[in-house]
């Protein structure tokens, strides 16, 4: 090859490289220039959430939520994939999504093939009427009709909560026709709006919908509800998933999103009128229908997540139980031969650390204490007003025998102090709950005098807890009920035994709802 040819090749190569550099490099330079010369330079990260039009996700993608995240340096974007759950899981795995929402069933069903790419960091809501099986009345008026009539066409979104509701109905009510995985009865829709359109066009007799489409369907007098999620428990539960990689690399972003989400949820819970107005504006559903729509969603607060769903409080481990129940339905329906979760352990797809840390910080303003240490009884609590105390949610009453006092006085006996010592051993395990000290007396005697005595006895107990165990006074509320709230008499219980139980001081654990 002569010198001229070599030179031409070099010049051509440089030219192509220059074109490629200009084509691909220049936009990057322009983007960087835009960022550095605008308020966007302070953006820490862009967070993309995969979702669909289920009304339960409204809070997460609300204008308030995006505004709060922006103030914290994060750009929040919600992308509606029209209930493409399989694609959503793939995008979560690829890193195209940092978060995704899903029902437990759709995550197990679609996440198994993707090695469960995310962990559940919060329960968003439970459907309580927000999902339903509806039908034309002249074709199917009840669930029994589905058993009796052989020909039926059902529009539903595959691999979604709609199909899960169908599966549960088929399994629990033994609807043989619907247990066939293939058949002419199946009309697979592209999301709830598509299923509703198919029903309204009379191309289907039955449709499985979620809100706001349930409300839209039932506005037609010819359509009836066969089964709604308001009559189910922990069957359709929506959860928030975070990419495993993202939660490792940017845990502060996960904490920020969850913190802001629960604050938005609390604000809307305290101002339901504003929630209704915002939903009307977003969905264009008439005002009189929006209340029905919202009643179909039981949003889970931060307190609900901590105390019940994620099992970090004193309540039941509801999320793990719901996962196990969901897996049973999917196995029974033939979706899996066996439990697809690694090691059959539901905790492999749960990450409770974020909710736990946020709850403790919100309630006490500090880090969790060792529940087995003395310091767990000495934790400091924010002062509350009377209305705030009244708004607290009761968790349960500590097990104690009647606290004994000197007859007719508020002076604790040795036995009474020993009983309180035992109660404090139990309280150590629940460092995040406040305590209502409730005084009660027997039903006999003057009611006003009884009330005064019960108040004094409750105060005596509170003083003992403060002096002996350094319990923060802001953690305690003292109430004297007198004889207003007597215990029920047990069957076969003697009057003497019953009278012994009535004068008592109860330690009731309560929690703020966040």
Coordinates of C-alpha atoms in Angstrom, one line a residue:
X1 CA 0.0 0.0 0.0
X2 CA 1.5 3.3 -1.1
X3 CA 1.9 6.4 1.1
X4 CA -1.0 8.2 -0.4
X5 CA -3.4 5.4 0.3
X6 CA -2.2 5.1 3.9
X7 CA -2.7 8.8 4.4
X8 CA -6.2 8.7 3.0
X9 CA -7.1 5.9 5.4
X10 CA -5.7 7.8 8.3
X11 CA -7.6 11.0 7.3
X12 CA -10.8 9.0 6.7
X13 CA -10.4 7.3 10.2
X14 CA -9.9 10.6 11.8
X15 CA -12.9 12.1 10.0
X16 CA -15.1 9.2 11.1
X17 CA -13.8 9.5 14.7
X18 CA -14.5 13.2 14.6
X19 CA -18.1 12.7 13.4
X20 CA -18.8 10.0 16.0
X21 CA -17.2 12.3 18.7
X22 CA -19.4 15.2 17.6
X23 CA -22.5 13.0 17.3
X24 CA -22.2 11.3 20.7
X25 CA -19.9 13.5 22.7
X26 CA -21.4 16.9 21.9
X27 CA -24.8 16.0 23.5
X28 CA -23.0 14.9 26.6
X29 CA -21.1 18.2 26.8
X30 CA -24.4 20.1 26.2
X31 CA -26.2 18.1 29.0
X32 CA -23.3 18.8 31.4
X33 CA -23.4 22.5 30.6
X34 CA -27.2 22.5 31.2
X35 CA -26.8 20.9 34.6
X36 CA -23.9 23.1 35.7
X37 CA -25.8 26.3 34.8
X38 CA -29.1 25.4 36.3
X39 CA -30.7 24.4 39.7
X40 CA -30.5 20.8 38.5
X41 CA -26.8 20.8 39.4
X42 CA -27.8 20.0 43.0
X43 CA -29.7 16.9 41.9
X44 CA -28.2 13.9 43.8
X45 CA -29.9 11.2 41.7
X46 CA -32.9 10.4 39.4
X47 CA -35.2 7.9 40.9
X48 CA -37.5 6.1 38.5
X49 CA -40.5 4.1 39.8
X50 CA -42.3 1.5 37.7
X51 CA -46.0 1.5 38.3
X52 CA -49.5 1.4 36.8
X53 CA -52.8 3.3 37.3
X54 CA -53.9 1.6 40.5
X55 CA -55.3 4.3 42.7
X56 CA -53.2 3.0 45.7
X57 CA -50.1 4.4 44.0
X58 CA -51.5 7.9 43.9
X59 CA -49.6 9.1 47.0
X60 CA -46.3 7.8 45.9
X61 CA -46.5 9.6 42.6
X62 CA -48.4 12.7 43.8
X63 CA -47.2 16.3 43.1
X64 CA -46.5 16.7 46.8
X65 CA -44.2 13.6 46.8
X66 CA -42.3 14.8 43.8
X67 CA -41.9 18.3 45.3
X68 CA -40.6 16.9 48.6
X69 CA -38.1 14.6 46.8
X70 CA -36.9 17.6 44.7
X71 CA -36.4 19.6 47.8
X72 CA -34.2 16.8 49.1
X73 CA -32.2 16.7 45.9
X74 CA -33.8 13.8 44.1
X75 CA -35.7 13.8 40.8
X76 CA -38.6 11.4 41.1
X77 CA -40.2 10.0 38.0
X78 CA -43.1 7.5 37.9
X79 CA -43.5 5.5 34.7
X80 CA -46.8 3.8 33.9
X81 CA -46.0 0.5 32.1
X82 CA -49.7 -0.5 31.7
X83 CA -49.4 -3.3 34.2
X84 CA -46.5 -5.0 32.3
X85 CA -45.3 -6.8 35.4
X86 CA -42.8 -9.1 33.7
X87 CA -41.2 -6.1 31.9
X88 CA -41.2 -4.1 35.2
X89 CA -39.2 -6.9 36.9
X90 CA -36.8 -7.0 34.0
X91 CA -36.3 -3.3 34.1
X92 CA -35.7 -3.4 37.9
X93 CA -33.1 -6.1 37.3
X94 CA -31.4 -4.1 34.6
X95 CA -31.2 -1.0 36.7
X96 CA -33.5 1.0 34.5
X97 CA -35.8 1.3 37.5
X98 CA -34.7 2.0 41.1
X99 CA -38.1 1.2 42.6
X100 CA -41.1 -0.7 41.5
X101 CA -44.6 -1.2 42.9
X102 CA -46.4 -4.5 42.7
X103 CA -48.8 -6.8 44.5
X104 CA -47.3 -9.6 46.4
X105 CA -48.7 -12.2 44.0
X106 CA -47.4 -10.3 40.9
X107 CA -44.0 -10.0 42.4
X108 CA -43.7 -13.7 43.3
X109 CA -45.2 -14.7 39.9
X110 CA -43.0 -12.4 37.8
X111 CA -40.0 -11.9 40.1
X112 CA -39.2 -15.6 40.4
X113 CA -38.0 -15.8 36.7
X114 CA -35.7 -12.7 37.4
X115 CA -34.1 -14.0 40.6
X116 CA -36.3 -11.6 42.6
X117 CA -34.4 -8.4 41.6
X118 CA -35.8 -6.3 44.4
X119 CA -36.6 -6.4 48.1
X120 CA -39.8 -5.3 49.7
X121 CA -39.1 -2.2 51.8
X122 CA -42.7 -1.2 52.6
X123 CA -46.3 -2.2 52.3
X124 CA -48.1 0.5 50.5
X125 CA -51.7 -0.6 50.9
X126 CA -54.2 -3.5 51.0
X127 CA -57.0 -3.6 48.6
X128 CA -60.3 -3.3 50.5
X129 CA -62.8 -3.0 47.6
X130 CA -60.3 -1.5 45.2
X131 CA -60.2 -4.8 43.2
X132 CA -63.3 -6.6 42.1
X133 CA -64.9 -9.2 39.8
X134 CA -67.8 -7.6 38.1
X135 CA -70.3 -9.0 35.5
X136 CA -73.3 -8.1 33.4
X137 CA -76.3 -9.0 35.6
X138 CA -78.2 -10.6 32.8
X139 CA -75.4 -13.2 32.4
X140 CA -73.9 -13.8 35.9
X141 CA -75.5 -12.4 39.1
X142 CA -73.6 -14.4 41.6
X143 CA -70.4 -16.5 42.0
X144 CA -72.6 -19.6 42.0
X145 CA -73.7 -18.7 38.4
X146 CA -70.1 -19.2 37.4
X147 CA -70.2 -22.7 38.6
X148 CA -73.5 -23.6 37.0
X149 CA -73.2 -21.9 33.6
X150 CA -70.6 -23.5 31.4
X151 CA -69.9 -20.7 28.9
X152 CA -68.3 -17.6 30.2
X153 CA -65.8 -15.0 28.9
X154 CA -63.7 -13.1 31.5
X155 CA -61.5 -10.1 30.7
X156 CA -58.6 -9.7 33.0
X157 CA -54.9 -8.6 33.1
X158 CA -52.7 -11.7 33.2
X159 CA -50.0 -12.1 35.8
X160 CA -51.6 -9.3 37.8
X161 CA -53.7 -8.9 41.0
X162 CA -56.7 -9.3 38.8
X163 CA -55.7 -12.8 37.8
X164 CA -54.7 -13.5 41.4
X165 CA -58.2 -12.6 42.5
X166 CA -59.5 -15.1 39.9
X167 CA -57.2 -17.8 41.1
X168 CA -58.2 -17.3 44.7
X169 CA -61.8 -17.5 43.8
X170 CA -61.2 -20.6 41.7
X171 CA -59.3 -22.3 44.6
X172 CA -61.4 -21.1 47.5
X173 CA -64.8 -21.5 45.9
X174 CA -63.9 -24.5 43.8
X175 CA -64.9 -23.0 40.4
X176 CA -63.7 -25.8 38.2
X177 CA -64.0 -24.0 34.9
X178 CA -61.6 -21.2 36.0
X179 CA -58.9 -23.7 37.2
X180 CA -58.2 -24.5 33.6
X181 CA -55.1 -22.6 32.7
X182 CA -56.1 -22.3 29.1
X183 CA -59.5 -22.1 27.5
X184 CA -62.0 -19.9 25.6
X185 CA -63.0 -18.2 28.9
X186 CA -59.8 -16.2 29.0
X187 CA -59.7 -12.8 27.4
X188 CA -56.4 -11.3 28.3
X189 CA -56.4 -7.5 28.6
X190 CA -53.7 -4.9 28.6
X191 CA -54.4 -3.5 32.1
X192 CA -57.6 -2.7 33.9
X193 CA -58.8 0.1 31.5
X194 CA -58.6 -2.4 28.6
X195 CA -60.5 -5.0 30.6
X196 CA -63.2 -2.5 31.3
X197 CA -63.5 -1.5 27.7
X198 CA -63.8 -5.1 26.7
X199 CA -66.6 -5.6 29.2
X200 CA -68.5 -2.5 28.2
X201 CA -68.3 -3.6 24.5
X202 CA -70.0 -6.8 25.6
X203 CA -67.0 -8.8 24.3
X204 CA -66.8 -10.2 27.9
X205 CA -69.4 -11.3 30.4
X206 CA -67.2 -10.8 33.4
X207 CA -64.2 -8.5 34.0
X208 CA -61.7 -8.3 36.9
X209 CA -60.8 -4.6 37.5
X210 CA -59.0 -2.3 39.9
X211 CA -59.8 1.2 40.8
X212 CA -60.7 3.6 39.4
X213 CA -62.2 1.2 36.8
X214 CA -64.3 -0.6 39.4
X215 CA -66.1 2.6 40.2
X216 CA -66.5 3.4 36.5
X217 CA -68.0 -0.1 35.8
X218 CA -70.4 -0.1 38.7
X219 CA -71.8 3.3 37.5
X220 CA -73.6 1.2 34.9
X221 CA -76.8 -0.2 36.4
X222 CA -76.5 -3.3 34.3
X223 CA -73.3 -4.4 36.0
X224 CA -73.0 -6.1 39.4
X225 CA -70.1 -6.9 41.7
X226 CA -69.6 -10.7 42.2
X227 CA -66.7 -10.4 44.6
X228 CA -64.7 -7.5 46.0
X229 CA -61.5 -7.3 47.9
X230 CA -63.3 -5.6 50.7
X231 CA -64.4 -9.1 51.7
X232 CA -60.9 -10.5 51.7
X233 CA -57.9 -10.2 54.1
X234 CA -54.3 -9.9 53.1
X235 CA -55.2 -11.3 49.7
X236 CA -54.2 -8.3 47.5
X237 CA -51.4 -6.4 49.1
X238 CA -49.4 -3.7 47.3
X239 CA -45.7 -3.4 48.2
X240 CA -42.8 -1.1 47.3
X241 CA -39.7 -2.8 45.9
X242 CA -36.2 -1.4 45.7
X243 CA -33.5 -2.6 43.4
X244 CA -31.0 -4.7 45.5
X245 CA -28.1 -2.9 43.9
X246 CA -29.6 0.6 44.4
X247 CA -30.3 -0.1 48.1
X248 CA -26.7 -1.1 48.6
X249 CA -25.2 1.8 46.7
X250 CA -27.6 4.6 47.7
X251 CA -29.2 3.6 51.0
X252 CA -29.6 7.3 51.9
X253 CA -31.9 7.7 48.8
X254 CA -34.0 4.8 49.9
X255 CA -34.4 6.3 53.3
X256 CA -35.2 9.7 51.8
X257 CA -37.9 8.3 49.6
X258 CA -39.6 6.3 52.3
X259 CA -39.4 9.2 54.8
X260 CA -41.0 11.6 52.4
X261 CA -43.6 9.0 51.3
X262 CA -44.8 8.4 54.8
X263 CA -45.0 12.1 55.5
X264 CA -47.1 12.6 52.4
X265 CA -49.4 9.7 53.4
X266 CA -49.8 11.2 56.9
X267 CA -50.6 14.7 55.5
X268 CA -53.3 13.2 53.2
X269 CA -54.6 11.0 56.0
X270 CA -55.1 14.1 58.1
X271 CA -56.7 16.1 55.3
X272 CA -59.0 13.7 53.4
X273 CA -60.8 16.5 51.7
X274 CA -57.6 17.6 49.9
X275 CA -56.9 14.0 49.0
X276 CA -60.4 13.7 47.4
X277 CA -59.9 17.0 45.5
X278 CA -56.4 15.9 44.2
X279 CA -57.8 12.5 43.1
X280 CA -60.7 14.2 41.3
X281 CA -58.3 16.4 39.4
X282 CA -56.0 13.5 38.5
X283 CA -58.6 10.9 37.5
X284 CA -61.5 13.1 36.3
X285 CA -63.9 10.9 38.3
X286 CA -66.9 12.8 39.6
X287 CA -66.7 13.9 43.3
X288 CA -69.5 11.7 44.4
X289 CA -67.7 8.6 43.1
X290 CA -64.2 9.4 44.5
X291 CA -65.1 8.6 48.1
X292 CA -66.2 5.1 47.1
X293 CA -63.0 4.7 45.1
X294 CA -60.8 5.8 48.1
X295 CA -62.7 3.6 50.5
X296 CA -61.4 0.6 48.5
X297 CA -57.8 1.3 49.5
X298 CA -56.5 0.7 53.0
X299 CA -53.2 2.6 52.9
X300 CA -50.5 1.3 55.3
X301 CA -49.0 4.0 57.5
X302 CA -45.4 4.0 58.9
X303 CA -46.8 2.7 62.2
X304 CA -48.7 -0.1 60.4
X305 CA -45.6 -1.1 58.6
X306 CA -43.5 -1.2 61.7
X307 CA -46.0 -2.7 64.1
X308 CA -47.8 -5.2 61.9
X309 CA -46.6 -5.8 58.4
X310 CA -42.9 -6.0 58.7
X311 CA -42.9 -7.6 62.1
X312 CA -40.5 -5.2 63.8
X313 CA -43.0 -4.1 66.4
X314 CA -45.1 -6.1 68.8
X315 CA -47.7 -7.1 66.2
X316 CA -47.9 -10.1 63.9
X317 CA -45.5 -10.6 61.0
X318 CA -48.2 -9.8 58.5
X319 CA -46.0 -9.5 55.4
X320 CA -44.3 -12.8 55.7
X321 CA -47.7 -14.5 56.4
X322 CA -49.2 -12.8 53.3
X323 CA -46.3 -14.0 51.2
X324 CA -46.7 -17.6 52.4
X325 CA -50.4 -17.5 51.7
X326 CA -49.9 -16.1 48.3
X327 CA -47.4 -18.8 47.4
X328 CA -49.9 -21.4 48.5
X329 CA -52.5 -20.1 46.1
X330 CA -50.0 -19.9 43.2
X331 CA -48.8 -23.5 43.8
X332 CA -52.4 -24.7 44.1
X333 CA -53.2 -22.9 40.8
X334 CA -50.4 -24.6 39.0
X335 CA -48.1 -21.6 38.5
X336 CA -45.4 -23.3 40.4
X337 CA -44.7 -26.9 41.4
X338 CA -43.2 -25.7 44.6
X339 CA -42.4 -22.6 46.6
X340 CA -40.2 -20.5 44.2
X341 CA -38.7 -18.3 46.9
X342 CA -35.1 -19.1 47.7
X343 CA -34.9 -21.5 50.6
X344 CA -38.7 -21.1 50.8
X345 CA -37.8 -18.2 53.1
X346 CA -40.1 -15.1 52.7
X347 CA -37.5 -13.0 54.4
X348 CA -35.2 -13.4 51.4
X349 CA -37.4 -10.8 49.6
X350 CA -38.0 -8.5 52.6
X351 CA -35.7 -5.7 53.8
X352 CA -37.1 -4.2 57.0
X353 CA -34.1 -2.1 58.1
X354 CA -35.3 1.1 56.4
X355 CA -38.8 1.2 57.9
X356 CA -37.4 0.2 61.3
X357 CA -34.8 3.0 61.4
X358 CA -37.3 5.6 60.1
X359 CA -39.9 4.7 62.6
X360 CA -37.6 4.8 65.6
X361 CA -36.2 8.2 64.5
X362 CA -39.7 9.6 63.9
X363 CA -41.1 8.4 67.2
X364 CA -38.1 9.0 69.5
X365 CA -35.8 11.2 67.5
X366 CA -32.9 8.8 68.0
X367 CA -31.4 5.4 67.2
X368 CA -32.8 2.1 68.4
X369 CA -31.8 1.1 71.9
X370 CA -31.0 -2.4 73.0
X371 CA -34.3 -3.8 73.9
X372 CA -32.7 -6.0 76.6
X373 CA -30.9 -3.1 78.3
X374 CA -31.9 -0.8 81.1
X375 CA -31.5 2.1 78.7
X376 CA -34.5 1.0 76.8
X377 CA -36.6 2.1 79.7
X378 CA -34.9 5.5 80.0
X379 CA -35.5 6.6 76.4
X380 CA -36.6 10.2 75.9
X381 CA -39.9 11.0 74.2
X382 CA -41.3 14.2 72.7
X383 CA -44.0 15.9 74.8
X384 CA -47.6 15.4 73.5
X385 CA -50.7 17.5 74.0
X386 CA -54.1 16.0 75.1
X387 CA -55.4 15.7 71.6
X388 CA -52.2 14.0 70.4
X389 CA -52.4 11.5 73.2
X390 CA -56.1 10.8 72.3
X391 CA -55.0 10.1 68.7
X392 CA -52.6 7.3 69.6
X393 CA -53.3 3.8 68.6
X394 CA -53.5 1.1 71.3
X395 CA -51.1 -1.8 70.8
X396 CA -52.0 -3.9 73.8
X397 CA -52.0 -4.1 77.6
X398 CA -49.0 -5.6 79.4
X399 CA -49.7 -8.7 81.4
X400 CA -49.8 -8.0 85.1
X401 CA -51.6 -9.2 88.2
X402 CA -53.6 -6.6 90.1
X403 CA -51.3 -4.1 91.5
X404 CA -51.9 -4.2 95.3
X405 CA -52.3 -1.0 97.4
X406 CA -52.8 -0.4 101.1
X407 CA -56.5 -0.6 101.7
X408 CA -58.3 2.6 100.7
X409 CA -55.1 4.4 99.9
X410 CA -52.8 5.1 96.9
X411 CA -49.8 3.7 98.7
X412 CA -48.1 0.9 96.8
X413 CA -47.6 -2.3 98.8
X414 CA -44.4 -4.4 98.5
X415 CA -46.4 -6.9 96.4
X416 CA -47.6 -4.1 94.1
X417 CA -44.0 -2.9 93.6
X418 CA -42.9 -6.5 92.8
X419 CA -45.7 -6.8 90.2
X420 CA -44.6 -3.6 88.6
X421 CA -41.0 -4.8 88.5
X422 CA -42.1 -7.8 86.5
X423 CA -44.1 -5.5 84.1
X424 CA -40.9 -3.4 83.5
X425 CA -39.0 -6.6 82.5
X426 CA -41.6 -6.9 79.7
X427 CA -41.6 -3.3 78.8
X428 CA -37.9 -3.4 78.1
X429 CA -38.7 -5.3 74.9
X430 CA -40.9 -2.5 73.5
X431 CA -38.7 0.6 73.7
X432 CA -40.7 2.6 71.1
X433 CA -44.2 2.6 72.7
X434 CA -45.7 5.1 75.1
X435 CA -47.6 3.9 78.1
X436 CA -51.1 4.9 79.4
X437 CA -51.3 4.2 83.1
X438 CA -55.0 3.4 83.7
X439 CA -56.4 3.3 87.3
X440 CA -59.6 1.3 88.1
X441 CA -61.6 0.7 91.3
X442 CA -64.4 -1.7 92.4
X443 CA -67.9 -0.9 91.3
X444 CA -69.1 -0.2 94.8
X445 CA -68.9 3.2 96.6
X446 CA -69.2 6.8 95.6
X447 CA -68.3 7.2 91.9
X448 CA -66.5 10.5 92.3
X449 CA -64.5 9.2 95.2
X450 CA -63.6 6.0 93.2
X451 CA -62.4 8.1 90.3
X452 CA -60.2 10.3 92.6
X453 CA -58.7 7.2 94.2
X454 CA -58.0 5.5 90.8
X455 CA -56.3 8.7 89.6
X456 CA -54.1 8.8 92.7
X457 CA -53.2 5.1 92.4
X458 CA -52.3 5.6 88.7
X459 CA -50.1 8.6 89.7
X460 CA -48.5 6.5 92.4
X461 CA -47.6 3.8 89.8
X462 CA -46.3 6.4 87.4
X463 CA -44.0 7.9 90.1
X464 CA -42.7 4.4 90.9
X465 CA -41.8 3.9 87.2
X466 CA -40.1 7.3 87.0
X467 CA -38.1 7.1 90.2
X468 CA -37.1 3.4 90.1
X469 CA -36.7 2.9 86.3
X470 CA -36.1 6.5 85.1
X471 CA -39.1 6.2 82.7
X472 CA -39.5 9.5 80.9
X473 CA -42.6 11.4 82.2
X474 CA -43.4 12.3 78.5
X475 CA -43.7 8.6 77.8
X476 CA -46.5 8.3 80.4
X477 CA -50.2 9.4 80.5
X478 CA -52.1 8.9 83.7
X479 CA -55.9 8.3 83.6
X480 CA -58.2 7.4 86.5
X481 CA -61.4 5.7 85.4
X482 CA -62.8 4.8 88.8
X483 CA -65.6 2.3 88.4
X484 CA -66.5 3.4 84.8
X485 CA -64.8 0.4 83.0
X486 CA -65.2 -2.7 85.1
X487 CA -63.9 -6.0 83.8
X488 CA -66.4 -8.6 82.6
X489 CA -67.0 -11.4 85.1
X490 CA -65.7 -14.7 83.9
X491 CA -68.0 -17.7 83.7
X492 CA -68.1 -19.6 87.0
X493 CA -66.0 -16.9 88.7
X494 CA -66.9 -16.2 92.4
X495 CA -67.9 -12.8 93.5
X496 CA -64.9 -12.7 95.8
X497 CA -62.5 -13.5 93.0
X498 CA -64.2 -11.0 90.7
X499 CA -64.0 -8.3 93.3
X500 CA -60.3 -8.9 93.7
X501 CA -59.6 -8.3 90.0
X502 CA -61.6 -5.1 89.7
X503 CA -59.3 -2.6 91.6
X504 CA -56.3 -2.6 89.2
X505 CA -53.8 -0.4 87.4
X506 CA -53.2 -1.3 83.8
X507 CA -50.2 -0.4 81.7
X508 CA -51.5 0.0 78.1
X509 CA -48.9 0.4 75.3
X510 CA -49.8 2.9 72.6
X511 CA -48.2 4.3 69.5
X512 CA -48.3 7.3 67.4
X513 CA -49.6 6.7 63.9
X514 CA -47.2 8.0 61.2

